[in-house]
Backbone as ProteinMPNN parsed JSONL, in Angstrom:
{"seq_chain_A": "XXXXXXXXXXXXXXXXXXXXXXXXXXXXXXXXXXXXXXXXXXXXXXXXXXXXXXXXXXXXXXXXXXXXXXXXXXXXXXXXXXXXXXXXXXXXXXXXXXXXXXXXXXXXXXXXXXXXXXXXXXXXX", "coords_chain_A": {"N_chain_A": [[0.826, -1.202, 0.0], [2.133, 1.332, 0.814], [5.208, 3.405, 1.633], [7.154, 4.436, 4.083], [10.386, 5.943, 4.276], [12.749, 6.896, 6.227], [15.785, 9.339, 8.337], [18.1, 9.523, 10.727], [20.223, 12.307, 11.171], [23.028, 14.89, 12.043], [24.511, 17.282, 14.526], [24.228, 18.762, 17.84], [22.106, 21.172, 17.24], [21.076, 21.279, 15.306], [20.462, 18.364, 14.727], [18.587, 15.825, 13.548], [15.601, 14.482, 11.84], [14.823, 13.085, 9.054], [13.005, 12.978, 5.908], [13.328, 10.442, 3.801], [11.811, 9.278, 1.646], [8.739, 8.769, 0.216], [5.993, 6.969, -0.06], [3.132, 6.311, -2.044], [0.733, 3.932, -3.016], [-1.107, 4.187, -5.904], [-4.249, 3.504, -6.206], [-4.554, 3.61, -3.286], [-4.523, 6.196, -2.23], [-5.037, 8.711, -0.657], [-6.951, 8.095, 1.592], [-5.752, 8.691, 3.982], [-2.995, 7.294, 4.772], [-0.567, 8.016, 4.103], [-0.561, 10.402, 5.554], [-0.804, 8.764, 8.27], [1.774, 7.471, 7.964], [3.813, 8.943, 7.933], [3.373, 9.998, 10.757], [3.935, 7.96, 12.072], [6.895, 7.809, 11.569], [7.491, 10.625, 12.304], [7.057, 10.383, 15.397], [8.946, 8.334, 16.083], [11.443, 10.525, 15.111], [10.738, 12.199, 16.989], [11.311, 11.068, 19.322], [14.063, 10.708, 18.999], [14.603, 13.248, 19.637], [14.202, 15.402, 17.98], [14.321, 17.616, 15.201], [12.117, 17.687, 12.397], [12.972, 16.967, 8.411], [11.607, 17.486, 5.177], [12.3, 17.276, 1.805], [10.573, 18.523, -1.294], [9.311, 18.438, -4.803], [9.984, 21.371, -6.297], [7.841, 22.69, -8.195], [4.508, 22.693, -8.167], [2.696, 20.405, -6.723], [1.015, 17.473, -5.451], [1.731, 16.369, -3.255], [3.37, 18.405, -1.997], [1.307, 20.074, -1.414], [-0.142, 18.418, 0.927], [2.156, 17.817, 3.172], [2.097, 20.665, 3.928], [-0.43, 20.027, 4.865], [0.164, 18.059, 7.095], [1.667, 20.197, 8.46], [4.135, 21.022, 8.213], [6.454, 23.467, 7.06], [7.617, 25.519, 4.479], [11.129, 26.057, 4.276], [13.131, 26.945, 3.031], [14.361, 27.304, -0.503], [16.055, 25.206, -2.898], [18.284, 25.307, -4.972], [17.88, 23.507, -8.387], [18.197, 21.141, -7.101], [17.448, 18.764, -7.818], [18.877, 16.834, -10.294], [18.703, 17.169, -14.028], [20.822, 15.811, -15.281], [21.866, 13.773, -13.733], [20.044, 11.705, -13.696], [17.82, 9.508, -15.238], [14.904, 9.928, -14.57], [14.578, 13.022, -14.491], [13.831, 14.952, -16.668], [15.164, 17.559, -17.023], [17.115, 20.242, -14.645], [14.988, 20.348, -11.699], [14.383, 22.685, -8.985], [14.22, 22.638, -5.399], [11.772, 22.314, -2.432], [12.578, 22.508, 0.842], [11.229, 21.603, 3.608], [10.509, 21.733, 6.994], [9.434, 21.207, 10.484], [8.491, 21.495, 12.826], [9.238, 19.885, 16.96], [9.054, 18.699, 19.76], [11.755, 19.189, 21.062], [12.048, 21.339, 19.868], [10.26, 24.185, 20.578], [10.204, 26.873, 20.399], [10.129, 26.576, 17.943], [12.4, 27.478, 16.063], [13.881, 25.687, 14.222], [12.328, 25.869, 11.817], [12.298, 28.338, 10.668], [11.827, 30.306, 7.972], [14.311, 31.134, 5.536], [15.135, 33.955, 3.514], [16.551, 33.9, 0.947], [17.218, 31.594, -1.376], [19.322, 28.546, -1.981], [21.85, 26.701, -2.6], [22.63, 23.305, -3.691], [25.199, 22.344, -2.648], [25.398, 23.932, -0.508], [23.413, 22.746, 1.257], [23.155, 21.952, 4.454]], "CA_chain_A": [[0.0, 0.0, 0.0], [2.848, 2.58, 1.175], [5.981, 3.072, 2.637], [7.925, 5.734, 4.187], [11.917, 5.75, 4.867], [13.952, 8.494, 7.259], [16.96, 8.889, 8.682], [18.25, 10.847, 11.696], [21.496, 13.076, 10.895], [23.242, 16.03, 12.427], [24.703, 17.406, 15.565], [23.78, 19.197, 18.505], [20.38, 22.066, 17.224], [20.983, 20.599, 13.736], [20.492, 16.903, 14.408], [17.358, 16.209, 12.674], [14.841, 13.263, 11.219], [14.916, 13.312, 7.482], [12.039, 11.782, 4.997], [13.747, 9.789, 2.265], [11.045, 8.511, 0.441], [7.454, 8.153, 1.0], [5.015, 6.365, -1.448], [1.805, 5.544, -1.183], [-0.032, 2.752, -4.29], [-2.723, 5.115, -6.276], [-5.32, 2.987, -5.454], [-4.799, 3.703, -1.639], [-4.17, 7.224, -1.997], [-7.09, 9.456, -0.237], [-7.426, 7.571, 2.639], [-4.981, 9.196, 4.932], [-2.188, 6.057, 4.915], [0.335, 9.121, 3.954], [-0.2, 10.64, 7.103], [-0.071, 7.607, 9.295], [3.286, 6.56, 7.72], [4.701, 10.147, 8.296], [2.796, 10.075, 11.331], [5.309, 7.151, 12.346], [8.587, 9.083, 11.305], [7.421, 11.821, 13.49], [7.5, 9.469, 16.729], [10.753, 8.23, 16.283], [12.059, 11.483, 15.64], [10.583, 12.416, 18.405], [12.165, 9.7, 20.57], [15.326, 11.251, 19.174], [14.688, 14.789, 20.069], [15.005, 16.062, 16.51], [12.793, 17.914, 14.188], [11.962, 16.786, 11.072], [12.884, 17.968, 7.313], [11.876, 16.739, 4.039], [12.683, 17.716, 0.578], [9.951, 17.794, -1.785], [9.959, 19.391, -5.835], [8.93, 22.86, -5.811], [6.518, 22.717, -9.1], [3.142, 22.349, -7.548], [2.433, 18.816, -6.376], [-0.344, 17.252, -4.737], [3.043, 16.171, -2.495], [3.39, 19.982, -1.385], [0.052, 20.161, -0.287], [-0.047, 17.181, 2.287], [3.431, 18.187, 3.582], [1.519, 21.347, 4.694], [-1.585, 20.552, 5.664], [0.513, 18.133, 8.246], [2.704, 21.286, 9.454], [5.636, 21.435, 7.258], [6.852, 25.291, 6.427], [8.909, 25.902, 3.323], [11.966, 26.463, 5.258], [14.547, 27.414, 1.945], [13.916, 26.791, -1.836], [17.134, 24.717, -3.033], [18.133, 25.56, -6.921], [18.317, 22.637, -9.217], [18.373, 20.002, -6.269], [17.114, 17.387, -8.419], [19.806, 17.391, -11.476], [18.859, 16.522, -15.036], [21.939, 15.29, -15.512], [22.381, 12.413, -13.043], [19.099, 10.812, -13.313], [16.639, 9.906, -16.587], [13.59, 10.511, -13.727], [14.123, 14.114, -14.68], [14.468, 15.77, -17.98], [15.777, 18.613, -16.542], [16.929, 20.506, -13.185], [14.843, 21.385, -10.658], [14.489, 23.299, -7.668], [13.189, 21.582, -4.104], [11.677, 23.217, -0.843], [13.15, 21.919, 2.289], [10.629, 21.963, 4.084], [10.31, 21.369, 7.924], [8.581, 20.45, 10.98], [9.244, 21.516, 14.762], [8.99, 18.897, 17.121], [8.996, 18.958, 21.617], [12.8, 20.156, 21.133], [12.113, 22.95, 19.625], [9.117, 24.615, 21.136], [10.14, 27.995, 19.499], [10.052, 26.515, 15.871], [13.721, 28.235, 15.403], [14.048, 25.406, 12.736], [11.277, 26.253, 10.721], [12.055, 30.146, 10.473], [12.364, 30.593, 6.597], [15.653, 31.745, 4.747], [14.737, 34.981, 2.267], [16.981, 33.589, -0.106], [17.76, 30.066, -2.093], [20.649, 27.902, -2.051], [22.294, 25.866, -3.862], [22.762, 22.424, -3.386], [26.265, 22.2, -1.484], [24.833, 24.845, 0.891], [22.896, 22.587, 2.084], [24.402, 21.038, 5.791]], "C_chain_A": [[0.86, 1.252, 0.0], [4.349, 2.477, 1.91], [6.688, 4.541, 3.027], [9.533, 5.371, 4.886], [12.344, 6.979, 5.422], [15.113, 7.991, 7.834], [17.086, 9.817, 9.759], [20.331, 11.15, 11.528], [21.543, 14.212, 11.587], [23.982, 15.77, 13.381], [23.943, 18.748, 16.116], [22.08, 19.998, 18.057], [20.264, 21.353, 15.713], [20.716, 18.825, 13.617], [18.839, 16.728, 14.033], [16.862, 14.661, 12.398], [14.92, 13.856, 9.926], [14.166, 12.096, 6.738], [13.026, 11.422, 3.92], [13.304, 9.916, 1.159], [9.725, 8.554, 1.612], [6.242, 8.276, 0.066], [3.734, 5.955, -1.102], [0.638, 5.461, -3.16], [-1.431, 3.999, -4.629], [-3.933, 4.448, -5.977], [-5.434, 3.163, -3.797], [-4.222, 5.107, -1.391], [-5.406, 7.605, -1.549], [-7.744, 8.978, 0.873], [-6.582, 7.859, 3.852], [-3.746, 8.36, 5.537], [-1.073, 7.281, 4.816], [0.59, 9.361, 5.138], [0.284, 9.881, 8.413], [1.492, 7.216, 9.085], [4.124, 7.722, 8.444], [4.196, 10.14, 9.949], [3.938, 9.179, 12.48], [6.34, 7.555, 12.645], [8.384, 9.956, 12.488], [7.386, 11.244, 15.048], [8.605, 9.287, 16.944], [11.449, 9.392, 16.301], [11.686, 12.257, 16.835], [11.273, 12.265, 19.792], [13.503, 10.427, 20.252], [15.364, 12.533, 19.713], [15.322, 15.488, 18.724], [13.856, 16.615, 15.736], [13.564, 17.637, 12.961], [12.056, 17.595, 9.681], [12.634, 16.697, 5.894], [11.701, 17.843, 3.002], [11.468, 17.8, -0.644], [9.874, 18.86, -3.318], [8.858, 20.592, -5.563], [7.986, 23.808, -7.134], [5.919, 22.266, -7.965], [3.26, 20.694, -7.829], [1.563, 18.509, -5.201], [0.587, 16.957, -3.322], [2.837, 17.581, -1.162], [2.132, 20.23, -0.631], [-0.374, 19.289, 1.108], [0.865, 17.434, 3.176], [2.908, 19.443, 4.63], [0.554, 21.26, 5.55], [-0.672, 19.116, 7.207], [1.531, 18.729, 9.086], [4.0, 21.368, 9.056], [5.429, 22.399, 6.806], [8.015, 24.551, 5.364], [9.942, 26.479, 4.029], [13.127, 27.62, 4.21], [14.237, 26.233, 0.653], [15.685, 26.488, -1.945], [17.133, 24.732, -4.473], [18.827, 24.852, -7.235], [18.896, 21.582, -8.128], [18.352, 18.645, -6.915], [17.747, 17.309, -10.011], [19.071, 16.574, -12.7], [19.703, 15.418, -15.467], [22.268, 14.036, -14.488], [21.039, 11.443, -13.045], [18.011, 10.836, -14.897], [15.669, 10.202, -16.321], [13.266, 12.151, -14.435], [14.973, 15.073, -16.013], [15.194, 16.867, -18.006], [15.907, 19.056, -15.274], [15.933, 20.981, -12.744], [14.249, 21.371, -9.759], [13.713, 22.249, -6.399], [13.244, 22.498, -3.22], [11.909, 22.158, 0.279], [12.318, 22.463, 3.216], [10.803, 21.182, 5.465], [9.615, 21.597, 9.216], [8.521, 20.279, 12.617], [8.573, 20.23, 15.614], [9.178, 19.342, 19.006], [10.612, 19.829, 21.311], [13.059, 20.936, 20.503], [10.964, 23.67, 19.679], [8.936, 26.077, 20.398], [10.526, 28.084, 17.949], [10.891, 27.218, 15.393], [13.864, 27.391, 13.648], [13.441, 25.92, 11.326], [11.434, 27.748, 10.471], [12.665, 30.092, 8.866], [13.288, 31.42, 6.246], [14.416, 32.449, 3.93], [15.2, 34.323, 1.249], [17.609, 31.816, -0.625], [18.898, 29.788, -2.063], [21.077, 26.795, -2.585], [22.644, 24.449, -2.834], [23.789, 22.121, -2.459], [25.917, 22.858, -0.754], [24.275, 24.077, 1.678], [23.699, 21.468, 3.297], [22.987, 19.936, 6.478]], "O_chain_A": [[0.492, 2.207, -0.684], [4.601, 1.548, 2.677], [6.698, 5.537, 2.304], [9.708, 4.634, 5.856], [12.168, 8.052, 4.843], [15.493, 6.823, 7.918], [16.355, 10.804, 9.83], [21.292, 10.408, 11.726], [20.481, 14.757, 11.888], [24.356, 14.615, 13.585], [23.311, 19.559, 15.439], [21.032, 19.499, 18.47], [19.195, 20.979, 15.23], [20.782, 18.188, 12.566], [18.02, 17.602, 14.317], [17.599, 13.717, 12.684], [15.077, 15.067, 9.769], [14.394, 10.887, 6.781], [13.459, 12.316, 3.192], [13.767, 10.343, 0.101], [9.593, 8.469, 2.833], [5.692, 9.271, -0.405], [3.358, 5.379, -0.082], [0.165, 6.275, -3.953], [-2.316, 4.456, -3.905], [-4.719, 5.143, -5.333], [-6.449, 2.81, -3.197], [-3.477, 5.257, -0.422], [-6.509, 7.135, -1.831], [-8.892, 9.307, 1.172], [-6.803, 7.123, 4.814], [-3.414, 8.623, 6.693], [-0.645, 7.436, 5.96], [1.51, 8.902, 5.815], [1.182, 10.105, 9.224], [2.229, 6.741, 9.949], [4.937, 7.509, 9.343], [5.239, 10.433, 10.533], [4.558, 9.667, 13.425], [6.776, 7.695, 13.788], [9.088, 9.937, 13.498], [7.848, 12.032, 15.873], [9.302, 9.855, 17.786], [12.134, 9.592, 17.304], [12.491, 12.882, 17.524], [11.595, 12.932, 20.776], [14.13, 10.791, 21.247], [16.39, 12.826, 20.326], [16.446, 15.934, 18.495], [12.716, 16.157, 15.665], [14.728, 17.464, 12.599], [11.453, 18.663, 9.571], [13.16, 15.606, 5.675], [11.176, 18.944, 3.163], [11.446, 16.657, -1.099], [10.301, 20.005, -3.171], [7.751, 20.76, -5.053], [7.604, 24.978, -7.133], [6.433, 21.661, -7.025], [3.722, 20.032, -8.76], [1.45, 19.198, -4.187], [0.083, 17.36, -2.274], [2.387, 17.637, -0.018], [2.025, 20.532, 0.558], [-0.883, 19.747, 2.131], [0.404, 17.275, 4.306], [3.144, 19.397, 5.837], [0.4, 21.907, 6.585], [-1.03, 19.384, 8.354], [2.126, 18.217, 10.035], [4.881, 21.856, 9.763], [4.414, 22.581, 6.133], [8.806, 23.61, 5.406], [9.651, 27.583, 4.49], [13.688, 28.665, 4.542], [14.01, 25.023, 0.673], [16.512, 27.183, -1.355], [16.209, 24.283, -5.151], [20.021, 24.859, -6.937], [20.05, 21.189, -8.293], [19.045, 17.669, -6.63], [17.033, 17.749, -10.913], [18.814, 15.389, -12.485], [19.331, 14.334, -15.917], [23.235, 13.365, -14.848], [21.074, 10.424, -12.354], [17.583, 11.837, -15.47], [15.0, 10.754, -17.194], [12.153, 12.513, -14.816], [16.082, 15.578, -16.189], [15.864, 17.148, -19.001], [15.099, 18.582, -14.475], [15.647, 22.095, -13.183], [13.559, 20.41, -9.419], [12.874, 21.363, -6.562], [14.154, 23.301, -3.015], [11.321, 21.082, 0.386], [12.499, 23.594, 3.665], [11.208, 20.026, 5.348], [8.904, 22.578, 8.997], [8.511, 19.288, 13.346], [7.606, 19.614, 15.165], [9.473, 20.509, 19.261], [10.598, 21.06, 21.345], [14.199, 21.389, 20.406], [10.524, 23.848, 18.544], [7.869, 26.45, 19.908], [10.935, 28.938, 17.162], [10.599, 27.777, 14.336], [13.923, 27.886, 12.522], [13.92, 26.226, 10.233], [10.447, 28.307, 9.993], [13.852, 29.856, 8.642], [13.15, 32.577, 6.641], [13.294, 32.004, 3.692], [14.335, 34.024, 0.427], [18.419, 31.142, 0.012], [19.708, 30.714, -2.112], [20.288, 25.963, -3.033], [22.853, 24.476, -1.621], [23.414, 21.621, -1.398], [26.141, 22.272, 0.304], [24.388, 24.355, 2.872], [24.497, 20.551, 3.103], [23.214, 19.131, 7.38]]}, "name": "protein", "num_of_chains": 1, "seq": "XXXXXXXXXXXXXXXXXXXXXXXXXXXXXXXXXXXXXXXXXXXXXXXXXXXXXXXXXXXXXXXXXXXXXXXXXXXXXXXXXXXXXXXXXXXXXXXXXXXXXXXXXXXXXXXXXXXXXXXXXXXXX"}
């Protein structure tokens, strides 16, 4: 039906949960299985004491909308994250919002405070 993968990376205010991947079979889309999976992720990172970031493309996507309505901010637009050039998935570059997701250790949602300006792929830490 679905799956979702994360990882937890960083140190000290930067250590973080991170979505991988997270799929969910068109026939079982619309039934809120999305959320439960992420829903998951967000426990464990929890358990770590980490808030949560995922990546997702920043054309409109039904993606982008779910991401928000469970509390993910556009944190910083990333230019040409997803390269033409290394993958036949995408005919050309582009851009992703890093979006994320405060969590108990961070009560004043510092993570989530949006950058003005874009960055490029090695920028990102």
């Amino acid at each position: 039906m679905g799956y979702v993968m994360g990882k937890s990376e960083g140190y000290n205010e930067k250590w973080h949960g991170h979505v991988t991947a997270l799929s969910v079979a068109p026939e079982f889309r619309r039934l809120g299985l999305a959320g439960k999976l992420m829903a998951g992720l967000e426990d464990v990172s929890e358990k770590k004491r980490a808030y949560l970031s995922i990546c997702s493309f920043a054309s409109p996507t039904t993606w982008l909308s779910l991401y928000k309505k469970l509390g993910y901010t556009v944190y910083r637009r990333v230019l040409e994250y997803y390269s033409g050039n290394s993958s036949p998935m995408f005919e050309q570059d582009e851009d992703a919002f890093d979006m994320r997701k405060s969590l108990s250790r961070d009560p004043e949602r510092k993570s989530m405070i949006p950058l003005e300006k874009p960055v490029r792929p090695e920028d990102v830490d």
